[in-house]
Amino acid sequence: MSQPLNFVPVAEFRERARSVVANPDLQKSLRGAMDFLQAKRSAQFPDDAEFQRLRDLGEAIRQYSLSRLPELLEVLEAKLTENGIQVHWAETPEQANTIFIDIAQRHNARSVIKGKSMVSEEVELNHALQEAGIDALESDMGEYIVQLADEKPSHIIMPAIHKTKVEIAELFAERIPGVDYTDSVDELIQIGRKVLREKFAAADIGVSGVNFMVAETGTLCLVENEGNGRMSTTVPRVHVAITGIEKVVEKLAHVPPLLSLLTRSATGQAVTTYVNMISSPRKVDEADGPDAVHLILLDNGRTQAYADEQLRSTLQCIRCGACMNHCPVYTRIGGHAYGTTYPGPIGKIISPHLLGLDSTYGLATASTLCGACAEVCPVRIPIPDLLIRLRTEAYSNPATASEAVRGAGSAYSSVAMALWHAWAATYRYPALYRLFTWCASRFRFLTPGKQGGWTVNHRAMQPARRRFRDQLKDRA
Amino acid sequence: MTASTATQDVYFFCTCLVDLFVPEAGLDAVTLLEKSGVRVHFPEEQTCCGQPAYTSGQPDEARAVARQQLGLFPKPWPIILPSGSCAGMMRHHYPTLFAGTPDLARAESVASRVWELSEFLVDVLGVRLTDYGVPTRVALHTSCSARRETNALRTTRALLGQLDQVTLEIQDHESECCGFGGMFSVRHPEISGGIVRDKVAAIRACGAETLITGDCGCMLNITGHAAKTGTAITGKHLASFLLERALGLEALTKKGGAK
Ligand code: SF4
């Protein structure tokens, strides 16, 4: 695996974005994929009023859960422990990996099979396992493809959405021993299934993510379509779930509305093929299930978001991916360009907490603030407002920057600040504004032909011969 | 052109972009309002709504400039803007921008009186337009702020719908952003360029002769990119288009060009 992605230089983000935008094939496949996902979602919400009511409920449940987060986590831990599930707390990705490797060593595990888990991507678990000499195999088809190609997921729901059928066909033929080239989708799926089935039986540990944790009952809910999640959590003798601390809700009754919003927003399904509810290891009289179940709860900057009233809404996210499916920027640059585990609008608002604003502020500025994300977000996260807030934090003076976000003030430049001061000084005094615009229009022939980033894509802007206010006077 | 209400006074906030770059849009908006029986007042001390600084993460600078506008509308009249994006800024973001400051009450008063031009024409004045133009096909681009922070999508379509010689062509991905985003287009040209490229292609492909929009930012983005790449797209502010159709006076709007 490549080096950990905990640093995203702004300049490289630009370069990655540029190369995707300039690639017509990628543009076509991204657009096609996003159009497909958008259409699937919108077919699930034919009645906007119903959608608004449901997302009111979803938003309320998530806000309520977060308002009681510390308390619910305590209840959850107590209940899980009572049920026989061992709970571990990790503040950082390193801690999460250490905990995991420790569990693996205690169980003498040499191989691990993984269901889909974005948090395991966030901590780069595969990388850590490899270094510890433990074999990890992804069992979600998309994750499997990405792993085979030695890449990262480019989408939180569809990890391999950047790959075409032909690319996958070539990949399978090249990397899976004894497989001949075929571009029949059915055959490709069968090939993948066969490889994975064999591994399930042999794996010592199954890893999964978690979609919702229910405090009151001590239940881990896991949503999936391929059945690999169920296999990963039942076949190996040990199951380790890993997720973020924000995923907790109070009651079981809070799950169905969120579940409905999640599957309809994510893949346009009324319900997924599998909804797993895990409440304990195998009991004495039960035929199957793991002997031990562990849950690793990761903070990794989430408490920073939690501490700020406005930024807390970031944690409402149920990771449906609808925001990226509807984002004009994601549609142009794809998931890898972001350089972060979570791409798209949700990635722009969560990554500063995980990685620091110093390495991620370039993502916060890379938005038109069009609001397509907030319009579809099933839990009503005000993404554009959060982006403006993160920009404000990034550009604030480091000497006086708030402590709400690590890396605040890192985008500050005294030159840019001087320009904004000059702008404000001109535009707050009508006489100065009039003088400035009068000059701009009178000396319009002096307007530079190169206007920074603007003239990369546009003909230069030129002020009008006479301003609106002058022409208005003329006609009076 | 007929309107249902008696003479009414309104303020006109032209926006800095119209003042300096697209003055004809402002003039046509004023003419439209006057022909609809409204007395238009233009407070001379106006500059900019503050949006460029606000969206760039400079709230102090935005507030300093926005505060200057708060004192310009002492009478309880409606404030009309020929821009959905600036209208959205004043209507939705002023209360946030001035929260916890002594100016909040004034900001809220301004916010509650702000109308995007087409909203005011349709929802308040109830104008009825008669089309005097020759048959034509147009595309409409509604800015994201206009679409999500005002009712301009509905009201703009309603106005175009009154023109019986005008066919509205719906371009591919009509609701998608044009990639402008103010400073975004300057700061991230590599991404902005990809979005506007697709928007220009979609408008070209839909068979429209003219691109209509209520936001000069989007218009300059789309037509500026078209001009740079040698694509022929004529952009018109909604006000200019309505005026030339409803009055049959195309020549009138050709003066005082910008761009
Ligand atoms: S931010 Fe909203 S739309 Fe995006 S992944 Fe999270 S819940 Fe889904």
Short mmCIF file of C-alpha atoms in Angstrom, two decimals, chain B:
data_model
loop_
_atom_site.label_atom_id
_atom_site.label_comp_id
_atom_site.label_asym_id
_atom_site.label_seq_id
_atom_site.Cartn_x
_atom_site.Cartn_y
_atom_site.Cartn_z
CA MET B 1 -47.55 45.44 -20.00
CA THR B 2 -50.05 45.61 -17.20
CA ALA B 3 -49.72 45.33 -13.47
CA SER B 4 -52.30 44.81 -10.82
CA THR B 5 -51.18 47.20 -8.11
CA ALA B 6 -51.31 50.95 -7.89
CA THR B 7 -48.17 53.09 -7.87
CA GLN B 8 -45.70 51.86 -5.36
CA ASP B 9 -42.26 53.01 -4.27
CA VAL B 10 -39.35 50.59 -4.33
CA TYR B 11 -35.62 50.76 -3.74
CA PHE B 12 -33.30 49.45 -6.39
CA PHE B 13 -30.00 47.84 -5.41
CA CYS B 14 -28.13 47.48 -8.67
CA THR B 15 -25.22 45.30 -7.38
CA CYS B 16 -21.58 46.11 -8.03
CA LEU B 17 -21.35 43.77 -10.99
CA VAL B 18 -24.20 45.50 -12.82
CA ASP B 19 -22.94 48.95 -11.90
CA LEU B 20 -19.52 48.43 -13.42
CA PHE B 21 -19.86 45.58 -15.94
CA VAL B 22 -23.44 45.11 -17.12
CA PRO B 23 -25.16 48.49 -16.71
CA GLU B 24 -27.78 47.77 -19.38
CA ALA B 25 -29.22 44.98 -17.21
CA GLY B 26 -29.77 47.47 -14.42
CA LEU B 27 -31.27 50.09 -16.71
CA ASP B 28 -33.62 47.57 -18.26
CA ALA B 29 -34.67 46.33 -14.83
CA VAL B 30 -35.49 49.89 -13.79
CA THR B 31 -37.42 50.50 -17.00
CA LEU B 32 -39.35 47.27 -16.52
CA LEU B 33 -40.28 48.24 -13.00
CA GLU B 34 -41.32 51.73 -14.07
CA LYS B 35 -43.41 50.39 -16.96
CA SER B 36 -45.10 48.17 -14.41
CA GLY B 37 -46.20 51.26 -12.54
CA VAL B 38 -43.58 51.35 -9.83
CA ARG B 39 -41.59 54.41 -8.69
CA VAL B 40 -37.95 53.35 -8.48
CA HIS B 41 -35.53 54.95 -6.03
CA PHE B 42 -31.82 54.41 -6.42
CA PRO B 43 -29.85 55.16 -3.25
CA GLU B 44 -26.62 56.67 -4.58
CA GLU B 45 -24.55 55.56 -1.62
CA GLN B 46 -24.84 51.85 -2.43
CA THR B 47 -21.75 49.80 -3.27
CA CYS B 48 -21.75 46.00 -2.86
CA CYS B 49 -23.67 43.51 -0.75
CA GLY B 50 -20.41 42.10 0.66
CA GLN B 51 -20.79 38.62 -0.78
CA PRO B 52 -17.27 38.27 -2.27
CA ALA B 53 -15.68 38.68 1.15
CA TYR B 54 -18.34 36.65 2.94
CA THR B 55 -17.90 33.56 0.79
CA SER B 56 -14.12 33.96 0.88
CA GLY B 57 -14.04 33.56 4.65
CA GLN B 58 -13.57 37.26 5.41
CA PRO B 59 -16.62 38.05 7.55
CA ASP B 60 -15.14 41.21 9.07
CA GLU B 61 -14.54 42.77 5.69
CA ALA B 62 -17.92 41.55 4.47
CA ARG B 63 -19.62 43.08 7.49
CA ALA B 64 -17.85 46.41 7.05
CA VAL B 65 -19.11 46.69 3.47
CA ALA B 66 -22.55 45.23 4.16
CA ARG B 67 -23.07 47.62 7.07
CA GLN B 68 -22.76 50.52 4.65
CA GLN B 69 -25.80 49.21 2.76
CA LEU B 70 -28.00 48.84 5.86
CA GLY B 71 -28.59 52.56 6.18
CA LEU B 72 -29.71 53.08 2.60
CA PHE B 73 -33.30 51.94 2.92
CA PRO B 74 -35.00 54.04 5.63
CA LYS B 75 -38.54 53.82 4.22
CA PRO B 76 -40.37 50.49 4.56
CA TRP B 77 -40.28 49.92 0.79
CA PRO B 78 -39.30 46.71 -0.94
CA ILE B 79 -35.70 46.42 -2.11
CA ILE B 80 -35.35 45.00 -5.62
CA LEU B 81 -32.17 43.38 -6.95
CA PRO B 82 -31.46 42.26 -10.51
CA SER B 83 -29.51 39.31 -9.09
CA GLY B 84 -30.57 36.15 -7.29
CA SER B 85 -27.18 35.68 -5.77
CA CYS B 86 -26.95 39.13 -4.14
CA ALA B 87 -30.61 38.85 -3.14
CA GLY B 88 -29.81 35.54 -1.46
CA MET B 89 -26.88 37.14 0.32
CA MET B 90 -28.98 39.98 1.72
CA ARG B 91 -32.02 37.87 2.49
CA HIS B 92 -30.39 34.79 4.01
CA HIS B 93 -26.91 35.69 5.10
CA TYR B 94 -27.28 39.22 6.50
CA PRO B 95 -29.03 37.97 9.65
CA THR B 96 -26.17 35.50 10.21
CA LEU B 97 -23.50 38.04 9.37
CA PHE B 98 -24.89 40.59 11.84
CA ALA B 99 -25.95 38.16 14.55
CA GLY B 100 -24.84 39.43 17.92
CA THR B 101 -24.11 42.95 16.64
CA PRO B 102 -26.10 46.14 17.25
CA ASP B 103 -26.94 46.16 13.52
CA LEU B 104 -28.95 42.95 13.62
CA ALA B 105 -32.35 44.65 13.66
CA ARG B 106 -31.47 46.79 10.64
CA ALA B 107 -30.04 43.74 8.85
CA GLU B 108 -33.22 41.78 9.50
CA SER B 109 -35.36 44.64 8.27
CA VAL B 110 -33.37 44.76 5.03
CA ALA B 111 -33.41 40.97 4.69
CA SER B 112 -37.18 40.83 5.02
CA ARG B 113 -37.70 43.39 2.25
CA VAL B 114 -35.36 41.97 -0.35
CA TRP B 115 -36.81 40.73 -3.65
CA GLU B 116 -35.11 39.26 -6.65
CA LEU B 117 -36.48 41.14 -9.68
CA SER B 118 -38.57 38.35 -11.20
CA GLU B 119 -40.06 37.44 -7.83
CA PHE B 120 -41.25 40.99 -7.40
CA LEU B 121 -42.62 41.24 -10.93
CA VAL B 122 -44.61 38.03 -10.59
CA ASP B 123 -45.48 37.61 -6.93
CA VAL B 124 -46.04 41.24 -5.99
CA LEU B 125 -46.88 43.12 -9.16
CA GLY B 126 -48.46 40.23 -11.04
CA VAL B 127 -47.28 41.64 -14.37
CA ARG B 128 -48.77 40.39 -17.63
CA LEU B 129 -46.46 40.66 -20.60
CA THR B 130 -47.45 40.80 -24.23
CA ASP B 131 -44.87 39.42 -26.60
CA TYR B 132 -44.13 41.68 -29.57
CA GLY B 133 -41.07 39.78 -30.74
CA VAL B 134 -40.46 37.29 -33.50
CA PRO B 135 -40.42 33.58 -32.60
CA THR B 136 -37.24 32.60 -30.82
CA ARG B 137 -35.81 29.85 -28.69
CA VAL B 138 -34.01 30.56 -25.44
CA ALA B 139 -32.21 28.70 -22.69
CA LEU B 140 -32.55 29.78 -19.08
CA HIS B 141 -29.78 29.45 -16.53
CA THR B 142 -30.89 30.03 -12.97
CA SER B 143 -28.07 30.70 -10.54
CA CYS B 144 -27.75 28.32 -7.61
CA SER B 145 -28.51 31.07 -5.09
CA ALA B 146 -31.55 32.13 -7.08
CA ARG B 147 -32.68 28.51 -7.29
CA ARG B 148 -32.12 27.65 -3.64
CA GLU B 149 -32.41 30.92 -1.75
CA THR B 150 -35.19 32.66 -3.69
CA ASN B 151 -38.23 31.70 -5.77
CA ALA B 152 -36.65 33.01 -8.95
CA LEU B 153 -36.73 29.70 -10.81
CA ARG B 154 -40.51 29.60 -10.62
CA THR B 155 -41.03 33.30 -11.26
CA THR B 156 -38.52 33.55 -14.10
CA ARG B 157 -40.13 30.63 -15.86
CA ALA B 158 -43.52 32.20 -15.27
CA LEU B 159 -42.39 35.41 -16.97
CA LEU B 160 -40.87 33.60 -19.94
CA GLY B 161 -44.05 31.54 -20.15
CA GLN B 162 -46.05 34.71 -20.75
CA LEU B 163 -44.13 35.36 -23.96
CA ASP B 164 -45.99 33.33 -26.53
CA GLN B 165 -43.37 33.58 -29.26
CA VAL B 166 -40.60 32.38 -26.96
CA THR B 167 -39.80 28.69 -26.63
CA LEU B 168 -37.85 27.68 -23.55
CA GLU B 169 -35.32 24.97 -24.34
CA ILE B 170 -34.12 22.94 -21.38
CA GLN B 171 -30.38 22.33 -21.65
CA ASP B 172 -28.82 19.10 -20.46
CA HIS B 173 -28.17 19.20 -16.68
CA GLU B 174 -30.13 22.43 -16.53
CA SER B 175 -30.09 22.62 -12.74
CA GLU B 176 -26.35 22.15 -12.38
CA CYS B 177 -24.11 24.99 -11.28
CA CYS B 178 -22.26 26.87 -14.05
CA GLY B 179 -19.00 26.71 -12.10
CA PHE B 180 -18.75 30.43 -11.29
CA GLY B 181 -18.88 30.60 -7.50
CA GLY B 182 -17.33 34.08 -7.35
CA MET B 183 -13.72 33.82 -6.19
CA PHE B 184 -13.86 30.06 -6.84
CA SER B 185 -13.56 30.71 -10.57
CA VAL B 186 -10.34 32.63 -9.95
CA ARG B 187 -8.93 30.43 -7.21
CA HIS B 188 -9.69 27.05 -8.79
CA PRO B 189 -9.73 27.65 -12.55
CA GLU B 190 -8.81 24.00 -13.17
CA ILE B 191 -12.15 22.86 -11.71
CA SER B 192 -14.28 25.86 -12.61
CA GLY B 193 -13.18 25.54 -16.22
CA GLY B 194 -14.38 21.93 -16.37
CA ILE B 195 -17.82 22.86 -15.09
CA VAL B 196 -18.36 25.89 -17.31
CA ARG B 197 -17.06 23.98 -20.34
CA ASP B 198 -19.90 21.48 -19.91
CA LYS B 199 -22.45 24.24 -19.30
CA VAL B 200 -21.44 26.04 -22.50
CA ALA B 201 -21.65 22.79 -24.47
CA ALA B 202 -25.09 21.98 -23.08
CA ILE B 203 -26.44 25.42 -23.94
CA ARG B 204 -25.01 25.23 -27.44
CA ALA B 205 -26.52 21.80 -27.94
CA CYS B 206 -30.04 22.66 -26.83
CA GLY B 207 -30.67 24.84 -29.85
CA ALA B 208 -31.34 28.10 -28.03
CA GLU B 209 -30.48 31.37 -29.72
CA THR B 210 -30.09 33.31 -26.51
CA LEU B 211 -29.08 32.46 -22.99
CA ILE B 212 -31.26 34.17 -20.41
CA THR B 213 -30.24 34.50 -16.78
CA GLY B 214 -31.13 36.67 -13.83
CA ASP B 215 -27.56 36.67 -12.55
CA CYS B 216 -24.78 38.60 -14.22
CA GLY B 217 -22.09 36.53 -12.48
CA CYS B 218 -23.27 33.35 -14.19
CA MET B 219 -23.78 35.24 -17.44
CA LEU B 220 -20.24 36.63 -17.50
CA ASN B 221 -18.93 33.18 -16.60
CA ILE B 222 -20.81 31.40 -19.37
CA THR B 223 -20.44 34.01 -22.11
CA GLY B 224 -16.86 34.80 -21.07
CA HIS B 225 -15.91 31.14 -21.45
CA ALA B 226 -17.82 30.88 -24.71
CA ALA B 227 -15.96 33.93 -26.05
CA LYS B 228 -12.60 32.56 -25.00
CA THR B 229 -13.25 29.24 -26.71
CA GLY B 230 -14.87 30.70 -29.82
CA THR B 231 -18.35 29.37 -29.07
CA ALA B 232 -21.20 31.65 -30.05
CA ILE B 233 -23.50 32.23 -27.09
CA THR B 234 -25.42 35.45 -26.68
CA GLY B 235 -26.23 36.09 -23.06
CA LYS B 236 -28.93 38.46 -21.89
CA HIS B 237 -30.09 39.44 -18.48
CA LEU B 238 -33.71 38.52 -17.97
CA ALA B 239 -34.67 42.19 -17.61
CA SER B 240 -33.17 43.10 -20.98
CA PHE B 241 -34.82 40.18 -22.68
CA LEU B 242 -38.26 40.85 -21.22
CA LEU B 243 -38.05 44.49 -22.09
CA GLU B 244 -37.12 43.96 -25.70
CA ARG B 245 -39.86 41.37 -26.13
CA ALA B 246 -42.62 43.11 -24.30
CA LEU B 247 -41.97 46.53 -25.71
CA GLY B 248 -40.78 45.42 -29.08
CA LEU B 249 -37.89 47.83 -28.71
CA GLU B 250 -34.80 45.85 -29.31
CA ALA B 251 -32.82 48.90 -30.41
CA LEU B 252 -33.36 50.59 -27.06
CA THR B 253 -31.40 47.96 -25.21
CA LYS B 254 -28.45 47.97 -27.57
CA LYS B 255 -26.93 51.14 -26.15
CA GLY B 256 -24.26 51.34 -23.50
CA GLY B 257 -22.72 47.96 -24.07
CA ALA B 258 -20.62 46.09 -21.61
CA LYS B 259 -18.66 42.88 -21.94
#
